[in-house]
XYZ file of C-alpha atoms in Angstrom:
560
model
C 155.409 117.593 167.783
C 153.496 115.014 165.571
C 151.157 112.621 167.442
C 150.067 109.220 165.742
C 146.570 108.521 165.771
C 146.512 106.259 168.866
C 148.393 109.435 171.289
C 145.918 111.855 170.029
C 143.091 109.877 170.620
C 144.097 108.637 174.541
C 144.860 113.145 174.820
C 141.611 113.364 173.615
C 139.787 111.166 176.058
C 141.887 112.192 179.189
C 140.841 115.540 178.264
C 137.407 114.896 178.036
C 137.771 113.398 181.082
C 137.918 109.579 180.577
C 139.815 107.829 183.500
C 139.159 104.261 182.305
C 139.455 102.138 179.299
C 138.193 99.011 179.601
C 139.358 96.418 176.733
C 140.549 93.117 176.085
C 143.103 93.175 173.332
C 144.174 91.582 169.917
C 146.794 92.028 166.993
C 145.079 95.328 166.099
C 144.746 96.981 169.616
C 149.060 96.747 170.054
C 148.882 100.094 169.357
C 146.699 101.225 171.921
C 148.402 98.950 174.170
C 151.849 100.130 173.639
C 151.049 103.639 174.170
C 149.205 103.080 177.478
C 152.603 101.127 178.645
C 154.196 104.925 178.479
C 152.670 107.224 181.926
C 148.857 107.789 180.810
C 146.377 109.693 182.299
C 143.799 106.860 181.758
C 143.863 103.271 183.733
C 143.424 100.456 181.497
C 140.847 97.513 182.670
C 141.640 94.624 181.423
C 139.047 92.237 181.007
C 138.973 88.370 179.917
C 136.384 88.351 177.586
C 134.095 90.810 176.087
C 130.857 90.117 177.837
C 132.697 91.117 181.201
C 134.608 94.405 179.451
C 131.116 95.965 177.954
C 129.501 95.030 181.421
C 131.980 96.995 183.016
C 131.619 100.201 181.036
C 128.259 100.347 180.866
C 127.677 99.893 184.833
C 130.470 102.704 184.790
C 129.333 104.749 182.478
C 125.486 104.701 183.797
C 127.124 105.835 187.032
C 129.241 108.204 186.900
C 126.983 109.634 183.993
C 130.104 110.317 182.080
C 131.662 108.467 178.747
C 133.166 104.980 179.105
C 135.323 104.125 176.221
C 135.878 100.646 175.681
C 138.226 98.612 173.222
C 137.460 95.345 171.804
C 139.611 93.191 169.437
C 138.412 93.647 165.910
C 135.827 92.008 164.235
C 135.489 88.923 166.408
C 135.349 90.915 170.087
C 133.058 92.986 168.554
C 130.801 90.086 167.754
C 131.436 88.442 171.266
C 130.540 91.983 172.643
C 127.195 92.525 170.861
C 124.804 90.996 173.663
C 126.135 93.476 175.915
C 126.058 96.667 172.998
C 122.289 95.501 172.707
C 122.012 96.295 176.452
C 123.905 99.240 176.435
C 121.410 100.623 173.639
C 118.053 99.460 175.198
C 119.690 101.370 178.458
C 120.953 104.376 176.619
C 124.200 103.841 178.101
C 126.702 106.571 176.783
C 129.806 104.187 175.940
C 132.109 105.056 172.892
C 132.737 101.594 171.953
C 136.072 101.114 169.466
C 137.906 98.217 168.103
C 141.264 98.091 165.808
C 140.577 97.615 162.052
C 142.824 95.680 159.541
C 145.506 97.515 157.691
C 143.370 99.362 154.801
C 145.991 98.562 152.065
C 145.051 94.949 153.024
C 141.269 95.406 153.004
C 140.972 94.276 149.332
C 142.354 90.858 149.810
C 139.784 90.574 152.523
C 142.693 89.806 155.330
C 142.291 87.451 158.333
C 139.547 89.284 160.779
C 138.776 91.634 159.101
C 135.096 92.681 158.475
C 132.376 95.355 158.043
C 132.259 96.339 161.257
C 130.445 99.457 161.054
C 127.331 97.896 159.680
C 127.813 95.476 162.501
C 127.499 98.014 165.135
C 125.414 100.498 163.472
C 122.196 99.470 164.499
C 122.309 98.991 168.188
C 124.805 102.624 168.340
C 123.896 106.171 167.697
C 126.367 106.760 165.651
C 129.347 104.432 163.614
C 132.010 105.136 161.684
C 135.520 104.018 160.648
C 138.324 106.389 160.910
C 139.959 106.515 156.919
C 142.816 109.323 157.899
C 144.470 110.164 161.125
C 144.043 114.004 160.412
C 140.102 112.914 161.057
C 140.267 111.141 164.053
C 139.930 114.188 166.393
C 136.773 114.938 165.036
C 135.426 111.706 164.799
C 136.449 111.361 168.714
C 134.946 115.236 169.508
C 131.899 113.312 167.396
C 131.471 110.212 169.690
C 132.149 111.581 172.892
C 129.365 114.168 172.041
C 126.937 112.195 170.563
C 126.971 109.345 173.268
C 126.489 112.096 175.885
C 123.817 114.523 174.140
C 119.880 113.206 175.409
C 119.047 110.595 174.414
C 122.316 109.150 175.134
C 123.412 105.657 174.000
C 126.340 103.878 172.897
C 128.547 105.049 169.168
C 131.053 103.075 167.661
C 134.656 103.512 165.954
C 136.745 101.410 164.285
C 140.243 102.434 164.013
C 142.594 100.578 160.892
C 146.098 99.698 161.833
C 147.562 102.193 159.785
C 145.167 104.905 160.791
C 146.074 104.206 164.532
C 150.129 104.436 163.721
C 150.308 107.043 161.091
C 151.593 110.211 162.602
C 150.726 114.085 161.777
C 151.401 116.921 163.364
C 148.780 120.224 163.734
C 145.866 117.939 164.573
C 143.166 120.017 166.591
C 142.600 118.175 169.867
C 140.247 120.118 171.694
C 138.369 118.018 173.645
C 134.420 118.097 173.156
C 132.412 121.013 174.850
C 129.229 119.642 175.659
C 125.973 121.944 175.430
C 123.705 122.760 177.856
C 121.268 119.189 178.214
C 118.687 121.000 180.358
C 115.927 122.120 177.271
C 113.076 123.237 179.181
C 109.869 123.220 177.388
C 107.540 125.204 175.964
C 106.000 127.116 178.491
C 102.385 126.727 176.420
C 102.321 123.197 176.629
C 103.353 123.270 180.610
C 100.453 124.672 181.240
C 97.957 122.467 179.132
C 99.537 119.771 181.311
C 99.385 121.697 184.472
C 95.606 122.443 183.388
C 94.654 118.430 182.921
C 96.740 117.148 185.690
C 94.919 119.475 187.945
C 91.628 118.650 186.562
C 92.646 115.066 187.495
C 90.008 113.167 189.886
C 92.614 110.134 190.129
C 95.850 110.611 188.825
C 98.630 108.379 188.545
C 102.212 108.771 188.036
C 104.432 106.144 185.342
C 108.368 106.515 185.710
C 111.339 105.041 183.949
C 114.961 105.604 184.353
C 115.596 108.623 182.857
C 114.036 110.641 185.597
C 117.140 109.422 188.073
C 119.327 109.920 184.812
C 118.543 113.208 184.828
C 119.090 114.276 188.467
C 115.283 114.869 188.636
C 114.335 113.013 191.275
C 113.233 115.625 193.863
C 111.238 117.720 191.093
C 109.164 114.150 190.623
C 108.748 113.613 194.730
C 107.401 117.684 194.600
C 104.979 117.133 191.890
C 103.637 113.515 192.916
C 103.232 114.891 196.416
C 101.443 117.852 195.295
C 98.876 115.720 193.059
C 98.672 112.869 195.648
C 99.381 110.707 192.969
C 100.939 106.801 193.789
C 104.630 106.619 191.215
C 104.249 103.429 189.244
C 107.809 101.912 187.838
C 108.183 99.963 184.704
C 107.921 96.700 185.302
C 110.743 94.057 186.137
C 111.744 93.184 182.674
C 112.330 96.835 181.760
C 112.339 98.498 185.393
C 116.359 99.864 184.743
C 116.947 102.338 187.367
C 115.237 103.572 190.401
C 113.288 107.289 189.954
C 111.390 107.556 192.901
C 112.712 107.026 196.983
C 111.267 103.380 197.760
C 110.670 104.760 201.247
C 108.271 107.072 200.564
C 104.651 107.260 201.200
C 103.561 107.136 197.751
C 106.070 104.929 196.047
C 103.788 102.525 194.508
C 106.166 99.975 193.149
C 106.351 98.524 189.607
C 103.748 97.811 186.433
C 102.552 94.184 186.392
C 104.422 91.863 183.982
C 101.384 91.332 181.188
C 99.518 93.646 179.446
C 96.231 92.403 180.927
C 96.971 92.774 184.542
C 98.448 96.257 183.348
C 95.746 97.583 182.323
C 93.577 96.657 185.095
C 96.121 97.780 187.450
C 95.888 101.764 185.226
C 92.435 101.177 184.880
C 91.437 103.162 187.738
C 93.244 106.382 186.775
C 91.580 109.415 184.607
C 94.938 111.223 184.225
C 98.320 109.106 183.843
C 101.709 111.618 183.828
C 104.579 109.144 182.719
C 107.746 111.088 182.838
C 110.990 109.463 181.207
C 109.658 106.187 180.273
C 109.574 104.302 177.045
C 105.910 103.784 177.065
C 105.688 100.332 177.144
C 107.248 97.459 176.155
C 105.954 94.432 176.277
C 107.792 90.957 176.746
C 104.823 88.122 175.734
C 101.977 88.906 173.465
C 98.405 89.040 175.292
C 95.256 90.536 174.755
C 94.188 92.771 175.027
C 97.555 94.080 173.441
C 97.198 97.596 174.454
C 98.259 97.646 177.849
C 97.374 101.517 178.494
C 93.212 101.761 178.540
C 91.500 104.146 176.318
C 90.027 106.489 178.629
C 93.235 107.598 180.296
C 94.048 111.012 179.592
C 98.438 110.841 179.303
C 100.396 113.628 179.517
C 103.842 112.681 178.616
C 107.127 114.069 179.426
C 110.736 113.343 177.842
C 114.007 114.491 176.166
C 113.636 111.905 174.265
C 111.081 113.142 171.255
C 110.754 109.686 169.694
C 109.035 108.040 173.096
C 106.104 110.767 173.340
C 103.601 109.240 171.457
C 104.960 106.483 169.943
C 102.515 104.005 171.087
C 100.486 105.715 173.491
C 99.149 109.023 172.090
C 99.158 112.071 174.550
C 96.616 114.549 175.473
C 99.861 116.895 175.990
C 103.574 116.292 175.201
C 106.490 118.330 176.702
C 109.710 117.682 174.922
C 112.432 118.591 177.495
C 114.971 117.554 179.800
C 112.897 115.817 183.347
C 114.331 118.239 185.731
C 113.439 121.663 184.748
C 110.299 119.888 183.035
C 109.029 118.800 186.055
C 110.093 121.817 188.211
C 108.613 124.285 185.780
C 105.636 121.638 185.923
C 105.150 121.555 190.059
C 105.313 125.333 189.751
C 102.203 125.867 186.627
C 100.528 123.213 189.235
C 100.778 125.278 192.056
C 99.098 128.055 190.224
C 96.600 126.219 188.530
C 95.127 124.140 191.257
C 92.589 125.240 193.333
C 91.582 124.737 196.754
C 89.083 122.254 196.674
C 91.800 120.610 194.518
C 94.520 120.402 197.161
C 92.332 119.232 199.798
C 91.254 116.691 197.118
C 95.000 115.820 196.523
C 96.220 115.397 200.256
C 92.913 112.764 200.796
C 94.122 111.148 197.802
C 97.559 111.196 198.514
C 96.875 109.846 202.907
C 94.402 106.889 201.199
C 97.088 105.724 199.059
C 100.151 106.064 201.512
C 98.071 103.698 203.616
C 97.040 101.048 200.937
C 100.907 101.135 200.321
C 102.181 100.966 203.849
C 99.642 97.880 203.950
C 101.044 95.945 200.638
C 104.873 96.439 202.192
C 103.699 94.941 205.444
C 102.520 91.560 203.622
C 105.344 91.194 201.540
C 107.237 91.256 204.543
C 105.064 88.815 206.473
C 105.346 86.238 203.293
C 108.720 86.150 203.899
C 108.982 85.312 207.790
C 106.266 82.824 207.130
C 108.620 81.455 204.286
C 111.600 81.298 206.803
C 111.835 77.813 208.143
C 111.528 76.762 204.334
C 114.739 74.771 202.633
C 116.343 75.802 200.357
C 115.660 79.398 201.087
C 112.815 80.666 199.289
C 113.446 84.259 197.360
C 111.510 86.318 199.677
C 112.876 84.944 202.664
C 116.553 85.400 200.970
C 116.088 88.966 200.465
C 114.317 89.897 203.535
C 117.684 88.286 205.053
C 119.495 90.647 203.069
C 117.235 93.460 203.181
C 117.448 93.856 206.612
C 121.289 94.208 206.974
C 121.552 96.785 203.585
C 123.315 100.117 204.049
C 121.430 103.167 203.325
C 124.360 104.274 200.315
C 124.579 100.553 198.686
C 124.069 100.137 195.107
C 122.879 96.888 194.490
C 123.281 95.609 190.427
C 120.143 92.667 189.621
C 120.780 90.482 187.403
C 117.965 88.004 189.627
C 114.999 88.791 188.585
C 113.191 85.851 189.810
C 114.481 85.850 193.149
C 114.563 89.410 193.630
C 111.635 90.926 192.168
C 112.852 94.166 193.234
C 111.809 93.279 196.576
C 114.372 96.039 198.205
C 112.428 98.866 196.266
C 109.140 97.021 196.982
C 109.464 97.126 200.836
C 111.470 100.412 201.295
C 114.473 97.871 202.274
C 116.550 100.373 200.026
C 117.199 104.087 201.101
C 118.221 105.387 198.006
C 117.336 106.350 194.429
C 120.815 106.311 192.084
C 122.141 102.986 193.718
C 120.044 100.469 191.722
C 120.294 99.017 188.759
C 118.730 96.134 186.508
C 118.421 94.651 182.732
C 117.023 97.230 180.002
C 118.130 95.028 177.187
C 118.150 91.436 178.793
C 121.480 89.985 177.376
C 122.863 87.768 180.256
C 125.752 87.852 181.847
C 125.547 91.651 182.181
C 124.709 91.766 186.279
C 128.918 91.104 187.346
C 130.207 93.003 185.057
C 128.280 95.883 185.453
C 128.875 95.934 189.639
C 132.409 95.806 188.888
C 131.917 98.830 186.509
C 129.929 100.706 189.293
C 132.328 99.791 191.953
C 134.880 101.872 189.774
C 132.765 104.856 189.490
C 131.749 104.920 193.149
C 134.826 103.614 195.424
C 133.520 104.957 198.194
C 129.993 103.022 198.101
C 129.067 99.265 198.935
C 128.342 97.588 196.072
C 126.265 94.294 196.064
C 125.403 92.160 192.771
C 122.298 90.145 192.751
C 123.092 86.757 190.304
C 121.117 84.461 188.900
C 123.092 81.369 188.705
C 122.661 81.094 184.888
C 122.961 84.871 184.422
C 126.266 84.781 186.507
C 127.643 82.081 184.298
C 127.582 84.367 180.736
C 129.986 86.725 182.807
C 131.676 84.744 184.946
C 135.256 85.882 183.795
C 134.468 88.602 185.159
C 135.724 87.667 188.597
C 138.863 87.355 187.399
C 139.372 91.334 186.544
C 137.496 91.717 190.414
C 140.380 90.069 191.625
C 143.355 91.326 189.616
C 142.200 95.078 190.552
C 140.677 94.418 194.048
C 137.666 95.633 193.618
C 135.525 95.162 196.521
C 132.208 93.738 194.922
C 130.070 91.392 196.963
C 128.320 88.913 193.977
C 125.488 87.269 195.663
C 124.622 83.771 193.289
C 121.145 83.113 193.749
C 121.297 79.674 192.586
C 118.202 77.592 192.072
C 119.890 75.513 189.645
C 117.308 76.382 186.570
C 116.336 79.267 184.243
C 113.081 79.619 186.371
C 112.127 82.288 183.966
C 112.196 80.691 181.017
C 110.071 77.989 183.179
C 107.719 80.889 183.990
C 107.513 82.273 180.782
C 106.587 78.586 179.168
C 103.802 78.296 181.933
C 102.526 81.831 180.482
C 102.703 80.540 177.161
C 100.448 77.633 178.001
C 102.781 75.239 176.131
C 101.402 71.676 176.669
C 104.861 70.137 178.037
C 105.593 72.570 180.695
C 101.925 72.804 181.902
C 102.674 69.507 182.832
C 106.335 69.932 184.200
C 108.195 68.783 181.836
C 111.253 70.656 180.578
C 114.245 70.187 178.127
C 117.232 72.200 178.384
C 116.195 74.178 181.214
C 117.614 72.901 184.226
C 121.414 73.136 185.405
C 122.086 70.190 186.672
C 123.910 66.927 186.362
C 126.276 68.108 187.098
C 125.889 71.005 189.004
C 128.059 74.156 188.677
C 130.862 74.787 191.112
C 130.550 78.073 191.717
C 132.731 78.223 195.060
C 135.625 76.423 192.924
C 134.842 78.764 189.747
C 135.378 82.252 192.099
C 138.419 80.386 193.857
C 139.773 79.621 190.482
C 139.420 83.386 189.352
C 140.842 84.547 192.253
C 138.029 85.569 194.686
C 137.056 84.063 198.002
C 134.061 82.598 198.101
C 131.626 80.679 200.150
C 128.124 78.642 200.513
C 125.697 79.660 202.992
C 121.961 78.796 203.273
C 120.317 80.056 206.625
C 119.123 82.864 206.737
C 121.019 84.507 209.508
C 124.280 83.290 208.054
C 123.246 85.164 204.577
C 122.750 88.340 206.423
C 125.939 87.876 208.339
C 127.841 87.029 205.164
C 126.364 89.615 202.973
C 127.143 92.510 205.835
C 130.664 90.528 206.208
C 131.537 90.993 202.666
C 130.328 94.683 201.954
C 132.651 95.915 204.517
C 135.325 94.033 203.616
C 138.355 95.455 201.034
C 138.605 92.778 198.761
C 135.731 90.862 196.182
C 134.079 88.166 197.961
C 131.308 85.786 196.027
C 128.281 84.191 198.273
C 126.421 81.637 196.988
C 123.049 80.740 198.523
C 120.930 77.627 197.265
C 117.111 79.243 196.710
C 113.942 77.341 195.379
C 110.847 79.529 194.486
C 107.447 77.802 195.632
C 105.435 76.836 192.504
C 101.843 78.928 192.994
């Protein structure tokens, strides 16, 4: 029976095990949406605007660690969608991103909307193409599925012409993609140089980014920090992503510093620094010293990603491999290598710094109840409100970055590893989306969005798909009516107007946004609450409740 291109495509996808498409259509996405009217074996999302839609895939995608396809209207959704692509490619977020094409026997006359999408797309995907015959389009799908989901993952694109998505052949091949085996270990050589210089190590250290949780390789990391006594360092806030080591544990040292100077007096200490699936680092302000890593630290550097080892930071030893059997083939060389003077070394190492830890949780803690009687509720005391009412399976989405400050990871507030997530790529309006996206992936889990107010207001339509599909997401506003960190950032930049608080176009105000009459508007109950108590009350409310609820809670951050 012949299939047009659009029928073999949606086959395709179901069979590779897609369950959403997320979209918001146009004249060249009728096709698509006709065929899903017919019984499909994938749910279409609909979204009001393409900041929201990308949002949603990518928190989906990231986690269920599967492909999210996603559908955007030609060549003006694609533009509206590029803040989120950009995201989606600084995370590594494996989304096959498509959008309907102009008729090609139009293309010459250069028809309304169309454009060269491809070289749009091209350099924030893997991989982009446009589809010029339907007998192609199962390979180019086999293609994109594969190469968004083969380490290092990221987002491809496809753009499908009108007539490519109607014409109709029969005989296509539609065997879904097979995926390869992801785990590469590495060589066993170079295992044991690092095993060799880690165990030589008087004061190691451990740096992590996201792809150690991406890659299920949490546990081998806990094994080998515990065995070196070594504190796990995260990326810092601008770039922290995931969560790839349990807060809660002893030697869970929190995140980098934000500037390059404070970094490298905070790695200064260390002889030996492992940093295991981390893009080793990027910077957000120029200082100097620019090189944040110092000199005499000996790096041994682990990824599947061959491009990161090295790149700025050379390494004493590289392993190229997936994190999990890379650091389980790792813990074992380790346990062979090390002597005994070494463990006993290790475990003094590793009691000192559980107790230096223990002791920097404890004073975060006591800043915020000593912040508690302040109004409007200061950050810390807001999410020591909420901290203390979080269940242990939440996964809480940050798109507050100035309120938060990962404080949940920070005080061991949060019980698990997968359930967090924050801005790689720093487009805004990415934070509602994305919990909405997450929600989808994992019904069965609390989910709890952290907003800035000016961050919420990029994705704000957002609420509307919440609503339409009941999705139970609790979105949290922080709202200090500002973009603090633009504020902060100008006070790091020493700029002679803002040292003396003075601002222009920084301050949301005047009037101020109705965010309880945006949510209502959309769809989703909302309130205002500002004492502490009532937050926690609210929050816990709203995360057991079956239906999206939106909290907004006035905050002002101290000046220091």
């Amino acid at each position: 029976m012949p299939l047009n291109g659009i029928q073999a495509m949606l086959q395709m996808l179901a069979d590779s095990g897609v369950r959403y498409l997320f979209g918001n259509p146009g004249t060249t996405e009728l096709p698509l949406m006709d065929a899903l009217a017919s019984p499909s074996r994938i749910e279409y999302v609909l979204g009001l605007q393409e900041i929201p839609v990308m949002a949603m895939a990518d928190g989906y995608a990231q986690a269920a660690r599967a492909p999210a396809v996603v559908n955007l209207h030609i060549s003006c959704g694609l533009g509206n969608a590029m803040g989120m692509l950009y995201n989606a490619w600084r995370a590594g977020t494996p989304l096959v991103v498509t959008a309907g094409q102009q008729d090609r026997r139009m293309i010459f006359e250069e028809p309304i909307l169309w454009g060269e999408m491809v070289s749009v797309a091209r350099p924030w995907t893997k991989w982009a193409a446009e589809v010029s015959r339907v007998e192609d389009l199962p390979v180019a799908v086999r293609r994109a599925v594969q190469t968004a989901m083969m380490p290092p993952t990221g987002p491809v694109f496809l753009s499908l012409p009108l007539d490519v998505q109607m014409a109709a052949a029969e005989g296509l091949d539609l065997t879904p993609p097979c995926l390869p085996d992801e785990h590469v270990r590495p060589p066993a050589a170079a295992v044991a140089r690092a095993a060799a210089v880690l165990a030589a190590a008087q004061n190691p250290g451990i740096l992590v980014g996201s792809r150690v949780t991406e890659a299920g390789a949490v546990d081998a990391l806990v094994a080998v920090a515990e065995r070196l006594g070594a504190p796990v360092i995260h990326e810092g806030v601008v770039t922290h992503g995931r969560c790839s080591f349990p807060p809660r544990h002893p030697l869970a040292a929190g995140l980098l510093p934000f500037w390059s100077p404070q970094v490298r007096e905070y790695l200064a200490e260390f002889d030996v620094l492992l940093a295991v699936g981390i893009k080793l680092l990027q910077q957000y302000i120029y200082h100097e010293p620019s090189r944040a890593v110092p000199e005499a630290a000996r790096l041994v550097h682990i990824d599947d990603a061959a491009w990161e080892i090295g790149k700025n930071y050379p390494a004493e030893v590289g392993l190229i491999g997936h994190p999990r059997p890379a650091l389980e083939e790792l813990d074992a060389a380790l346990a062979k290598a090390i002597s005994r003077e070494q463990v006993e070394a290790a475990r003094r190492r590793g009691q000192a710094r559980a107790a230096a830890i223990q002791q920097g949780r404890a004073a975060i803690r006591a800043r915020a109840e000593a912040e508690r009687q302040i109004r409007p509720l200061t950050p810390h005391a807001l999410m020591e409100a909420v901290a203390r009412i979080l269940p242990d399976d939440v996964a809480v989405i940050d798109e507050s970055p100035t309120t938060s400050h990962c404080y949940f990871e920070l005080t061991g507030a949060l019980a698990n590893t997968s359930g967090y997530f924050a801005h790689r790529g720093w487009a805004l309006g990415w934070g509602l989306g994305c919990a909405i996206g997450v929600k989808l992936a994992w019904p069965d889990r609390p989910v709890l969005a952290l907003l800035g107010d000016g961050s919420a207001m990029y994705g704000i339509q957002g609420l509307w798909t919440a609503a339409h599909y009941r999705i139970p997401v609790t979105f949290l506003i922080t709202n200090n009516s500002e973009y603090r960190i633009l504020k902060d950032c100008a006070g790091v930049l020493k700029l002679p107007q803002a040292t003396a608080g003075r601002y222009r176009g920084l301050d949301l105000t005047d009037p101020p946004i109705d965010f309880i009459g945006l949510a209502r508007s959309l769809g989703v109950a909302a309130r205002r609450v500002s004492e502490p108590d009532e937050v926690a009350q609210a929050v816990s409310e709203s995360l057991q409740a079956g239906e999206p609820q939106l909290i907004e809670v006035p905050v002002k951050a101290p000046r220091d």
